[in-house]
PDB file of C-alpha atoms in Angstrom:
ATOM      1  CA  MET I  67      -3.345  15.668  29.150  1.00  0.00           C
ATOM      2  CA  PHE I  68      -1.564  16.051  25.821  1.00  0.00           C
ATOM      3  CA  LEU I  69       1.146  13.425  24.918  1.00  0.00           C
ATOM      4  CA  ASN I  70       2.866  17.030  24.220  1.00  0.00           C
ATOM      5  CA  GLN I  71       2.086  18.706  27.603  1.00  0.00           C
ATOM      6  CA  LEU I  72       3.030  15.273  29.474  1.00  0.00           C
ATOM      7  CA  LEU I  73       6.243  15.340  27.652  1.00  0.00           C
ATOM      8  CA  GLU I  74       7.218  18.458  28.796  1.00  0.00           C
ATOM      9  CA  GLU I  75       6.518  18.415  32.055  1.00  0.00           C
ATOM     10  CA  TYR I  76       8.790  15.360  32.037  1.00  0.00           C
ATOM     11  CA  LYS I  77      11.932  17.207  30.382  1.00  0.00           C
ATOM     12  CA  GLU I  78      11.349  20.227  32.359  1.00  0.00           C
ATOM     13  CA  THR I  79      11.176  18.528  36.044  1.00  0.00           C
ATOM     14  CA  ASP I  80      14.062  17.538  38.058  1.00  0.00           C
ATOM     15  CA  ASP I  81      12.089  15.768  40.275  1.00  0.00           C
ATOM     16  CA  GLU I  82      13.238  11.825  39.731  1.00  0.00           C
ATOM     17  CA  LYS I  83       9.203  10.875  41.588  1.00  0.00           C
ATOM     18  CA  GLU I  84       7.682  13.007  39.315  1.00  0.00           C
ATOM     19  CA  LYS I  85       9.540  11.724  36.247  1.00  0.00           C
ATOM     20  CA  LEU I  86       8.554   8.306  37.436  1.00  0.00           C
ATOM     21  CA  GLN I  87       4.936   9.399  37.858  1.00  0.00           C
ATOM     22  CA  LEU I  88       4.669  11.227  34.490  1.00  0.00           C
ATOM     23  CA  PHE I  89       6.194   7.943  32.515  1.00  0.00           C
ATOM     24  CA  LYS I  90       3.970   5.486  34.504  1.00  0.00           C
ATOM     25  CA  GLU I  91       1.035   7.829  33.305  1.00  0.00           C
ATOM     26  CA  PHE I  92       1.816   7.110  30.343  1.00  0.00           C
ATOM     27  CA  THR I  93       2.425   3.868  29.995  1.00  0.00           C
ATOM     28  CA  ASP I  94      -0.413   2.369  31.803  1.00  0.00           C
ATOM     29  CA  ARG I  95      -2.558   4.723  29.861  1.00  0.00           C
ATOM     30  CA  LEU I  96      -0.842   2.715  26.242  1.00  0.00           C
ATOM     31  CA  TRP I  97      -1.416  -0.974  27.877  1.00  0.00           C
ATOM     32  CA  LYS I  98      -4.567  -0.002  28.741  1.00  0.00           C
ATOM     33  CA  SER I  99      -5.752   0.920  25.829  1.00  0.00           C
ATOM     34  CA  LYS I 100      -8.793  -0.242  24.492  1.00  0.00           C
ATOM     35  CA  TYR I 101      -7.065  -1.034  20.987  1.00  0.00           C
ATOM     36  CA  SER I 102      -5.269  -3.967  22.167  1.00  0.00           C
ATOM     37  CA  PHE I 103      -3.514  -6.520  19.927  1.00  0.00           C
ATOM     38  CA  LYS I 104      -6.158  -8.481  18.369  1.00  0.00           C
ATOM     39  CA  LYS I 105      -6.274 -11.268  15.654  1.00  0.00           C
ATOM     40  CA  TYR I 106      -9.357 -12.722  13.964  1.00  0.00           C
ATOM     41  CA  LYS I 107     -10.048 -14.751  10.933  1.00  0.00           C
ATOM     42  CA  LYS I 108     -10.972 -13.429   7.346  1.00  0.00           C
ATOM     43  CA  TYR I 109     -12.387 -15.456   4.587  1.00  0.00           C
ATOM     44  CA  HIS I 110     -11.787 -15.528   0.442  1.00  0.00           C
ATOM     45  CA  THR I 111     -14.971 -16.821  -0.621  1.00  0.00           C
ATOM     46  CA  PHE I 112     -17.348 -16.986  -3.448  1.00  0.00           C
ATOM     47  CA  ASN I 113     -20.479 -19.043  -4.028  1.00  0.00           C
ATOM     48  CA  VAL I 114     -21.012 -22.242  -6.500  1.00  0.00           C
ATOM     49  CA  SER I 115     -23.209 -21.366  -9.396  1.00  0.00           C
ATOM     50  CA  GLU I 116     -23.949 -24.942 -10.558  1.00  0.00           C
ATOM     51  CA  THR I 117     -25.675 -23.767 -13.381  1.00  0.00           C
ATOM     52  CA  ALA I 118     -22.695 -21.732 -14.283  1.00  0.00           C
ATOM     53  CA  LEU I 119     -20.366 -24.391 -14.557  1.00  0.00           C
ATOM     54  CA  LEU I 120     -22.984 -26.201 -16.439  1.00  0.00           C
ATOM     55  CA  HIS I 121     -24.113 -28.754 -14.014  1.00  0.00           C
ATOM     56  CA  ARG I 122     -21.234 -30.701 -14.337  1.00  0.00           C
ATOM     57  CA  GLN I 123     -20.463 -32.207 -11.463  1.00  0.00           C
ATOM     58  CA  GLU I 124     -16.901 -32.619 -10.916  1.00  0.00           C
ATOM     59  CA  LEU I 125     -16.097 -29.162 -11.176  1.00  0.00           C
ATOM     60  CA  ILE I 126     -19.388 -28.887  -8.424  1.00  0.00           C
ATOM     61  CA  GLU I 127     -17.412 -30.787  -5.850  1.00  0.00           C
ATOM     62  CA  LEU I 128     -14.243 -29.185  -6.885  1.00  0.00           C
ATOM     63  CA  PHE I 129     -14.999 -25.401  -6.041  1.00  0.00           C
ATOM     64  CA  ASN I 130     -17.416 -26.439  -3.003  1.00  0.00           C
ATOM     65  CA  LYS I 131     -14.357 -27.706  -1.782  1.00  0.00           C
ATOM     66  CA  TYR I 132     -12.490 -24.671  -2.076  1.00  0.00           C
ATOM     67  CA  ASN I 133     -14.778 -21.657  -1.745  1.00  0.00           C
ATOM     68  CA  GLU I 134     -13.823 -20.738   1.612  1.00  0.00           C
ATOM     69  CA  ILE I 135     -10.097 -20.178   2.220  1.00  0.00           C
ATOM     70  CA  GLU I 136      -9.250 -18.848   5.947  1.00  0.00           C
ATOM     71  CA  TYR I 137      -6.610 -16.932   7.003  1.00  0.00           C
ATOM     72  CA  THR I 138      -5.633 -14.817  10.148  1.00  0.00           C
ATOM     73  CA  VAL I 139      -4.727 -11.350   9.991  1.00  0.00           C
ATOM     74  CA  CYS I 140      -4.295  -8.511  12.792  1.00  0.00           C
ATOM     75  CA  LYS I 141      -6.612  -5.716  13.500  1.00  0.00           C
ATOM     76  CA  SER I 142      -4.927  -2.538  12.657  1.00  0.00           C
ATOM     77  CA  PHE I 143      -7.042  -0.217  10.843  1.00  0.00           C
ATOM     78  CA  TYR I 144      -9.655   1.775  12.290  1.00  0.00           C
ATOM     79  CA  ASN I 145     -11.894   3.974  10.770  1.00  0.00           C
ATOM     80  CA  LYS I 146     -12.532   6.610  13.045  1.00  0.00           C
ATOM     81  CA  ARG I 147     -10.230   8.962  14.713  1.00  0.00           C
ATOM     82  CA  LEU I 148      -7.817   7.290  18.028  1.00  0.00           C
ATOM     83  CA  ASP I 149      -6.445   9.173  21.073  1.00  0.00           C
ATOM     84  CA  SER I 150      -2.639  10.423  20.448  1.00  0.00           C
ATOM     85  CA  ILE I 151      -1.439   7.700  22.435  1.00  0.00           C
ATOM     86  CA  ASP I 152      -3.932   5.009  20.782  1.00  0.00           C
ATOM     87  CA  TYR I 153      -1.863   5.442  17.647  1.00  0.00           C
ATOM     88  CA  ILE I 154       1.356   4.529  19.429  1.00  0.00           C
ATOM     89  CA  ARG I 155      -0.185   1.770  20.337  1.00  0.00           C
ATOM     90  CA  VAL I 156      -1.888   0.511  17.090  1.00  0.00           C
ATOM     91  CA  HIS I 157       1.804   0.666  15.831  1.00  0.00           C
ATOM     92  CA  LEU I 158       3.446  -1.353  18.842  1.00  0.00           C
ATOM     93  CA  ASN I 159       0.381  -3.955  17.588  1.00  0.00           C
ATOM     94  CA  ASN I 160       1.468  -3.775  14.248  1.00  0.00           C
ATOM     95  CA  THR I 161       5.409  -4.209  15.002  1.00  0.00           C
ATOM     96  CA  TYR I 162       4.848  -7.169  17.296  1.00  0.00           C
ATOM     97  CA  GLY I 163       2.898  -8.995  14.459  1.00  0.00           C
ATOM     98  CA  TYR I 164       5.439  -8.501  12.234  1.00  0.00           C
ATOM     99  CA  LEU I 165       8.257  -9.461  13.702  1.00  0.00           C
ATOM    100  CA  VAL I 166       6.756 -12.003  16.491  1.00  0.00           C
ATOM    101  CA  ASP I 167       3.589 -13.602  15.974  1.00  0.00           C
ATOM    102  CA  LYS I 168       3.205 -16.642  13.735  1.00  0.00           C
ATOM    103  CA  ASP I 169      -0.113 -16.499  12.510  1.00  0.00           C
ATOM    104  CA  VAL I 170      -0.077 -13.274  10.676  1.00  0.00           C
ATOM    105  CA  TYR I 171       2.272 -10.538   8.565  1.00  0.00           C
ATOM    106  CA  PHE I 172       3.526 -13.014   6.007  1.00  0.00           C
ATOM    107  CA  ASN I 173       4.843 -12.326   2.838  1.00  0.00           C
ATOM    108  CA  LYS I 174       2.241 -11.135   0.166  1.00  0.00           C
ATOM    109  CA  GLU I 175       2.985 -14.071  -2.146  1.00  0.00           C
ATOM    110  CA  TYR I 176       0.823 -16.118   0.808  1.00  0.00           C
ATOM    111  CA  TYR I 177      -2.259 -14.226   0.261  1.00  0.00           C
ATOM    112  CA  ARG I 178      -2.415 -13.641  -3.876  1.00  0.00           C
ATOM    113  CA  LEU I 179      -1.591 -17.525  -3.647  1.00  0.00           C
ATOM    114  CA  LEU I 180      -4.805 -17.617  -0.905  1.00  0.00           C
ATOM    115  CA  ILE I 181      -6.940 -15.976  -3.671  1.00  0.00           C
ATOM    116  CA  THR I 182      -6.079 -19.321  -6.475  1.00  0.00           C
ATOM    117  CA  PRO I 183      -9.579 -21.206  -6.023  1.00  0.00           C
ATOM    118  CA  LYS I 184     -11.487 -17.682  -6.625  1.00  0.00           C
ATOM    119  CA  ARG I 185      -9.721 -16.764  -9.764  1.00  0.00           C
ATOM    120  CA  GLU I 186     -10.009 -20.232 -10.726  1.00  0.00           C
ATOM    121  CA  TYR I 187     -13.543 -20.329 -10.492  1.00  0.00           C
ATOM    122  CA  PHE I 188     -14.462 -17.412 -12.528  1.00  0.00           C
ATOM    123  CA  LYS I 189     -11.629 -18.385 -14.892  1.00  0.00           C
ATOM    124  CA  VAL I 190     -13.570 -21.582 -15.690  1.00  0.00           C
ATOM    125  CA  ILE I 191     -16.961 -19.534 -15.858  1.00  0.00           C
ATOM    126  CA  LYS I 192     -15.624 -17.558 -18.387  1.00  0.00           C
ATOM    127  CA  ALA I 193     -14.152 -20.730 -20.242  1.00  0.00           C
ATOM    128  CA  LEU I 194     -17.219 -22.059 -20.246  1.00  0.00           C
ATOM    129  CA  SER I 195     -19.192 -19.797 -21.216  1.00  0.00           C
ATOM    130  CA  ASN I 196     -17.346 -18.783 -24.051  1.00  0.00           C
ATOM    131  CA  GLY I 197     -17.570 -22.492 -25.426  1.00  0.00           C
ATOM    132  CA  GLU I 198     -14.143 -23.273 -24.411  1.00  0.00           C
ATOM    133  CA  VAL I 199     -13.170 -26.964 -22.757  1.00  0.00           C
ATOM    134  CA  VAL I 200     -12.060 -27.384 -18.989  1.00  0.00           C
ATOM    135  CA  ASP I 201      -9.710 -29.855 -17.825  1.00  0.00           C
ATOM    136  CA  CYS I 202     -11.236 -30.427 -14.053  1.00  0.00           C
ATOM    137  CA  GLU I 203      -7.873 -32.287 -13.398  1.00  0.00           C
ATOM    138  CA  GLU I 204      -6.116 -29.520 -14.401  1.00  0.00           C
ATOM    139  CA  VAL I 205      -8.293 -27.097 -12.555  1.00  0.00           C
ATOM    140  CA  GLU I 206      -7.609 -28.665  -9.190  1.00  0.00           C
ATOM    141  CA  LYS I 207      -4.027 -29.245 -10.261  1.00  0.00           C
ATOM    142  CA  ASN I 208      -3.388 -25.023 -10.602  1.00  0.00           C
ATOM    143  CA  ILE I 209      -5.571 -24.914  -7.525  1.00  0.00           C
ATOM    144  CA  VAL I 210      -3.571 -27.646  -4.928  1.00  0.00           C
ATOM    145  CA  SER I 211      -0.266 -26.250  -6.064  1.00  0.00           C
ATOM    146  CA  ALA I 212      -1.031 -22.570  -5.562  1.00  0.00           C
ATOM    147  CA  LEU I 213      -2.200 -24.040  -1.795  1.00  0.00           C
ATOM    148  CA  SER I 214       1.046 -25.705  -1.540  1.00  0.00           C
ATOM    149  CA  GLU I 215       3.260 -22.959  -2.571  1.00  0.00           C
ATOM    150  CA  ALA I 216       0.970 -20.812  -0.189  1.00  0.00           C
ATOM    151  CA  GLU I 217       2.285 -22.897   3.110  1.00  0.00           C
ATOM    152  CA  ILE I 218       5.615 -22.828   1.811  1.00  0.00           C
ATOM    153  CA  VAL I 219       6.035 -19.004   1.620  1.00  0.00           C
ATOM    154  CA  LYS I 220       3.557 -19.105   4.999  1.00  0.00           C
ATOM    155  CA  MET I 221       7.169 -21.352   6.431  1.00  0.00           C
ATOM    156  CA  LYS I 222       9.208 -18.991   5.126  1.00  0.00           C
ATOM    157  CA  SER I 223       7.896 -16.014   6.882  1.00  0.00           C
ATOM    158  CA  ILE I 224       7.427 -17.671  10.024  1.00  0.00           C
ATOM    159  CA  ASN I 225      11.092 -18.583   9.676  1.00  0.00           C
ATOM    160  CA  LYS I 226      11.815 -14.661  10.058  1.00  0.00           C
ATOM    161  CA  LYS I 227      10.337 -14.301  12.968  1.00  0.00           C
ATOM    162  CA  ILE I 228      11.651 -14.276  16.413  1.00  0.00           C
ATOM    163  CA  SER I 229      10.600 -15.458  19.235  1.00  0.00           C
ATOM    164  CA  LEU I 230       9.289 -13.234  22.266  1.00  0.00           C
ATOM    165  CA  THR I 231       6.044 -13.260  24.773  1.00  0.00           C
ATOM    166  CA  PHE I 232       3.899 -10.583  24.506  1.00  0.00           C
ATOM    167  CA  SER I 233       5.180  -9.829  28.018  1.00  0.00           C
ATOM    168  CA  ALA I 234       8.133  -9.728  27.675  1.00  0.00           C
ATOM    169  CA  TYR I 235       7.822  -7.344  24.357  1.00  0.00           C
ATOM    170  CA  LYS I 236       5.648  -5.400  26.413  1.00  0.00           C
ATOM    171  CA  LYS I 237       8.386  -4.980  29.374  1.00  0.00           C
ATOM    172  CA  LEU I 238      11.320  -4.280  26.221  1.00  0.00           C
ATOM    173  CA  ILE I 239       9.017  -1.519  24.933  1.00  0.00           C
ATOM    174  CA  ASN I 240       9.322   0.199  28.486  1.00  0.00           C
ATOM    175  CA  SER I 241      13.060  -0.181  28.811  1.00  0.00           C
ATOM    176  CA  TYR I 242      12.747   1.953  24.688  1.00  0.00           C
ATOM    177  CA  LEU I 243       9.923   4.142  26.069  1.00  0.00           C
ATOM    178  CA  GLU I 244      12.412   5.798  28.664  1.00  0.00           C
ATOM    179  CA  ARG I 245      14.947   6.070  26.375  1.00  0.00           C
ATOM    180  CA  ILE I 246      12.295   7.855  23.635  1.00  0.00           C
ATOM    181  CA  PHE I 247      11.059  10.037  26.704  1.00  0.00           C
ATOM    182  CA  ASN I 248      14.655  11.072  27.978  1.00  0.00           C
ATOM    183  CA  ASN I 249      15.854  11.530  24.435  1.00  0.00           C
ATOM    184  CA  TYR I 250      13.018  14.060  23.489  1.00  0.00           C
ATOM    185  CA  LYS I 251      13.456  17.124  22.075  1.00  0.00           C
ATOM    186  CA  PRO I 252      10.088  19.366  21.349  1.00  0.00           C
ATOM    187  CA  VAL I 253       9.346  21.113  17.851  1.00  0.00           C
ATOM    188  CA  HIS I 254      11.040  24.271  18.693  1.00  0.00           C
ATOM    189  CA  GLU I 255      14.354  22.911  19.885  1.00  0.00           C
ATOM    190  CA  TYR I 256      14.861  20.554  17.494  1.00  0.00           C
ATOM    191  CA  GLU I 257      14.007  23.387  14.960  1.00  0.00           C
ATOM    192  CA  GLN I 258      16.579  25.663  16.767  1.00  0.00           C
ATOM    193  CA  GLU I 259      19.035  22.525  16.203  1.00  0.00           C
ATOM    194  CA  HIS I 260      18.775  21.175  12.357  1.00  0.00           C
ATOM    195  CA  GLY I 261      17.296  24.379  10.873  1.00  0.00           C
ATOM    196  CA  TRP I 262      13.799  22.263  10.147  1.00  0.00           C
ATOM    197  CA  GLU I 263      10.740  24.449   9.548  1.00  0.00           C
ATOM    198  CA  MET I 264       7.545  22.640  10.327  1.00  0.00           C
ATOM    199  CA  ARG I 265       5.075  22.787   7.407  1.00  0.00           C
ATOM    200  CA  ILE I 266       1.877  22.388   8.218  1.00  0.00           C
ATOM    201  CA  VAL I 267      -0.728  21.397   5.508  1.00  0.00           C
ATOM    202  CA  VAL I 268      -3.321  19.333   7.186  1.00  0.00           C
ATOM    203  CA  ASP I 269      -6.006  20.543   9.760  1.00  0.00           C
ATOM    204  CA  GLY I 270      -5.802  20.010  13.251  1.00  0.00           C
ATOM    205  CA  TRP I 271      -2.567  19.393  13.131  1.00  0.00           C
ATOM    206  CA  SER I 272      -0.814  19.916  16.406  1.00  0.00           C
ATOM    207  CA  GLU I 273       2.408  18.841  18.395  1.00  0.00           C
ATOM    208  CA  ASP I 274       0.933  15.666  19.152  1.00  0.00           C
ATOM    209  CA  ASN I 275       1.488  14.697  15.537  1.00  0.00           C
ATOM    210  CA  TYR I 276       5.125  15.358  15.814  1.00  0.00           C
ATOM    211  CA  ILE I 277       5.185  13.127  18.850  1.00  0.00           C
ATOM    212  CA  ILE I 278       3.805  10.544  17.342  1.00  0.00           C
ATOM    213  CA  LYS I 279       5.922  10.048  14.527  1.00  0.00           C
ATOM    214  CA  TYR I 280       8.949  10.170  16.833  1.00  0.00           C
ATOM    215  CA  PHE I 281       7.635   7.884  18.963  1.00  0.00           C
ATOM    216  CA  CYS I 282       6.644   5.178  15.884  1.00  0.00           C
ATOM    217  CA  ARG I 283      10.013   5.719  14.227  1.00  0.00           C
ATOM    218  CA  SER I 284      12.377   5.635  17.556  1.00  0.00           C
ATOM    219  CA  LEU I 285      10.463   2.045  18.184  1.00  0.00           C
ATOM    220  CA  THR I 286      10.519   0.922  14.909  1.00  0.00           C
ATOM    221  CA  GLY I 287      14.131   1.536  14.657  1.00  0.00           C
ATOM    222  CA  TYR I 288      14.987  -0.060  18.483  1.00  0.00           C
ATOM    223  CA  MET I 289      12.458  -3.178  17.604  1.00  0.00           C
ATOM    224  CA  ARG I 290      14.708  -3.705  14.476  1.00  0.00           C
ATOM    225  CA  ASP I 291      17.948  -3.433  15.761  1.00  0.00           C
ATOM    226  CA  TYR I 292      16.855  -5.836  18.689  1.00  0.00           C
ATOM    227  CA  ALA I 293      15.655  -8.683  16.297  1.00  0.00           C
ATOM    228  CA  ARG I 294      18.870  -8.275  14.524  1.00  0.00           C
ATOM    229  CA  ASP I 295      20.488  -9.193  17.783  1.00  0.00           C
ATOM    230  CA  GLN I 296      18.218 -11.609  18.162  1.00  0.00           C
ATOM    231  CA  ARG I 297      19.457 -13.009  15.469  1.00  0.00           C
ATOM    232  CA  GLY I 298      22.808 -13.160  16.140  1.00  0.00           C
ATOM    233  CA  PHE I 299      23.944 -10.025  13.216  1.00  0.00           C
ATOM    234  CA  LYS I 300      25.778  -7.288  13.558  1.00  0.00           C
ATOM    235  CA  LYS I 301      24.892  -3.727  12.149  1.00  0.00           C
ATOM    236  CA  LYS I 302      27.273  -3.911   9.088  1.00  0.00           C
ATOM    237  CA  ASP I 303      25.991  -7.505   8.254  1.00  0.00           C
ATOM    238  CA  LYS I 304      24.201  -8.071   4.809  1.00  0.00           C
ATOM    239  CA  ILE I 305      20.884 -10.740   5.357  1.00  0.00           C
ATOM    240  CA  ILE I 306      19.599 -12.657   2.502  1.00  0.00           C
ATOM    241  CA  SER I 307      16.969 -15.352   3.011  1.00  0.00           C
ATOM    242  CA  CYS I 308      17.759 -18.657   2.717  1.00  0.00           C
ATOM    243  CA  GLU I 309      15.806 -19.701  -0.382  1.00  0.00           C
ATOM    244  CA  LYS I 310      14.915 -23.249   0.760  1.00  0.00           C
ATOM    245  CA  CYS I 311      12.951 -22.281   4.006  1.00  0.00           C
ATOM    246  CA  GLY I 312      13.495 -18.539   4.271  1.00  0.00           C
ATOM    247  CA  SER I 313      15.466 -18.104   7.405  1.00  0.00           C
ATOM    248  CA  LEU I 314      17.605 -15.413   7.677  1.00  0.00           C
ATOM    249  CA  ILE I 315      21.457 -15.698   7.081  1.00  0.00           C
ATOM    250  CA  LYS I 316      24.288 -13.041   6.912  1.00  0.00           C
ATOM    251  CA  LYS I 317      25.629 -13.451   2.891  1.00  0.00           C
ATOM    252  CA  ASN I 318      29.294 -14.379   3.121  1.00  0.00           C
ATOM    253  CA  ARG I 319      30.133 -15.100  -0.641  1.00  0.00           C
ATOM    254  CA  ASN I 320      28.070 -14.467  -4.108  1.00  0.00           C
ATOM    255  CA  VAL I 321      27.313 -18.475  -4.303  1.00  0.00           C
ATOM    256  CA  HIS I 322      25.897 -18.254  -0.385  1.00  0.00           C
ATOM    257  CA  LYS I 323      22.022 -18.890  -1.044  1.00  0.00           C
ATOM    258  CA  TYR I 324      20.984 -21.682   1.637  1.00  0.00           C
ATOM    259  CA  CYS I 325      21.176 -21.460   5.793  1.00  0.00           C
ATOM    260  CA  SER I 326      23.936 -24.043   7.123  1.00  0.00           C
ATOM    261  CA  PRO I 327      21.446 -26.924   7.980  1.00  0.00           C
ATOM    262  CA  CYS I 328      19.523 -26.669   4.388  1.00  0.00           C
ATOM    263  CA  ALA I 329      22.574 -26.324   3.181  1.00  0.00           C
ATOM    264  CA  LYS I 330      23.504 -29.579   4.291  1.00  0.00           C
ATOM    265  CA  ARG I 331      20.490 -31.396   3.748  1.00  0.00           C
ATOM    266  CA  ILE I 332      20.808 -30.480   0.088  1.00  0.00           C
ATOM    267  CA  ASN I 333      24.611 -32.137  -0.091  1.00  0.00           C
ATOM    268  CA  ILE I 334      23.089 -35.363   1.140  1.00  0.00           C
ATOM    269  CA  LEU I 335      20.611 -35.394  -1.134  1.00  0.00           C
ATOM    270  CA  LYS I 336      22.989 -34.694  -3.843  1.00  0.00           C
ATOM    271  CA  THR I 337      25.477 -37.339  -3.039  1.00  0.00           C
ATOM    272  CA  ILE I 338      22.512 -39.705  -2.407  1.00  0.00           C
ATOM    273  CA  GLU I 339      21.925 -39.055  -6.482  1.00  0.00           C
ATOM    274  CA  ASN I 340      25.232 -39.078  -7.142  1.00  0.00           C
ATOM    275  CA  ARG I 341      25.540 -42.194  -5.595  1.00  0.00           C
ATOM    276  CA  LYS I 342      22.415 -43.933  -7.165  1.00  0.00           C
ATOM    277  CA  ARG I 343      24.159 -41.996 -11.056  1.00  0.00           C
ATOM    278  CA  ASN I 344      27.045 -43.896 -10.540  1.00  0.00           C
ATOM    279  CA  LYS I 345      25.703 -47.250  -9.543  1.00  0.00           C
ATOM    280  CA  CYS I 346      23.291 -46.951 -12.436  1.00  0.00           C
ATOM    281  CA  LEU I 347      26.427 -46.804 -14.731  1.00  0.00           C
ATOM    282  CA  LYS I 348      28.562 -49.532 -13.717  1.00  0.00           C
TER     283      LYS I 348
END
């Protein structure tokens, strides 16, 4: 049964038992989809050529140490065409990864920094081939600094996530799906109310495409609101990231840069430094 048929039947029937059965049919298929939430390891790798490094042992040892950088990703792209309900499941997986899971979906700067050893390697090879002087300590300093910065970016990203088990997430999503079912308007009804005209420009387009978009947008909005509420914010609040730890905070004034715990630690450190400075001046 296509999604549009299922939703049409749900909308047209006044039998609550039938509504419940149709809704259960949908959620069962959704959560039993083979496109479940999956994480796997990826690597930034490169082969270390002793010849290209002019057999400089310190450079060989350095790059052998960093020639395989591991990171975790969430399976989110599929080459083959999916069933309509599977597209919704993949969207739910991505939403969970982005808002909740602490292993994936970090700031893009994190992933850029992880490539530093590989970039430095090819940069060194080019420099050596051009007869330039290469300082191994400087190269190592660049790599260590970048990977340390990557960990900071990672922790800032994690601090923005909310706490929610996947089982609790499923229960929450089911409550939103029920609202989505009840609020659903078929294409023709939506056109009549809003004057919107469908312009089909892709072969194979069906009403299910409209439904997938409706589901995904609605679920994104519901989860965005849920995450905001869990963080203790209101809809009108202006949200910024703490410059120190990355936690999301409400901006109260122009000079507001840090969350309360970080601001407290920074003030303590400043006080200690000022006392030391004043003591030295005496």
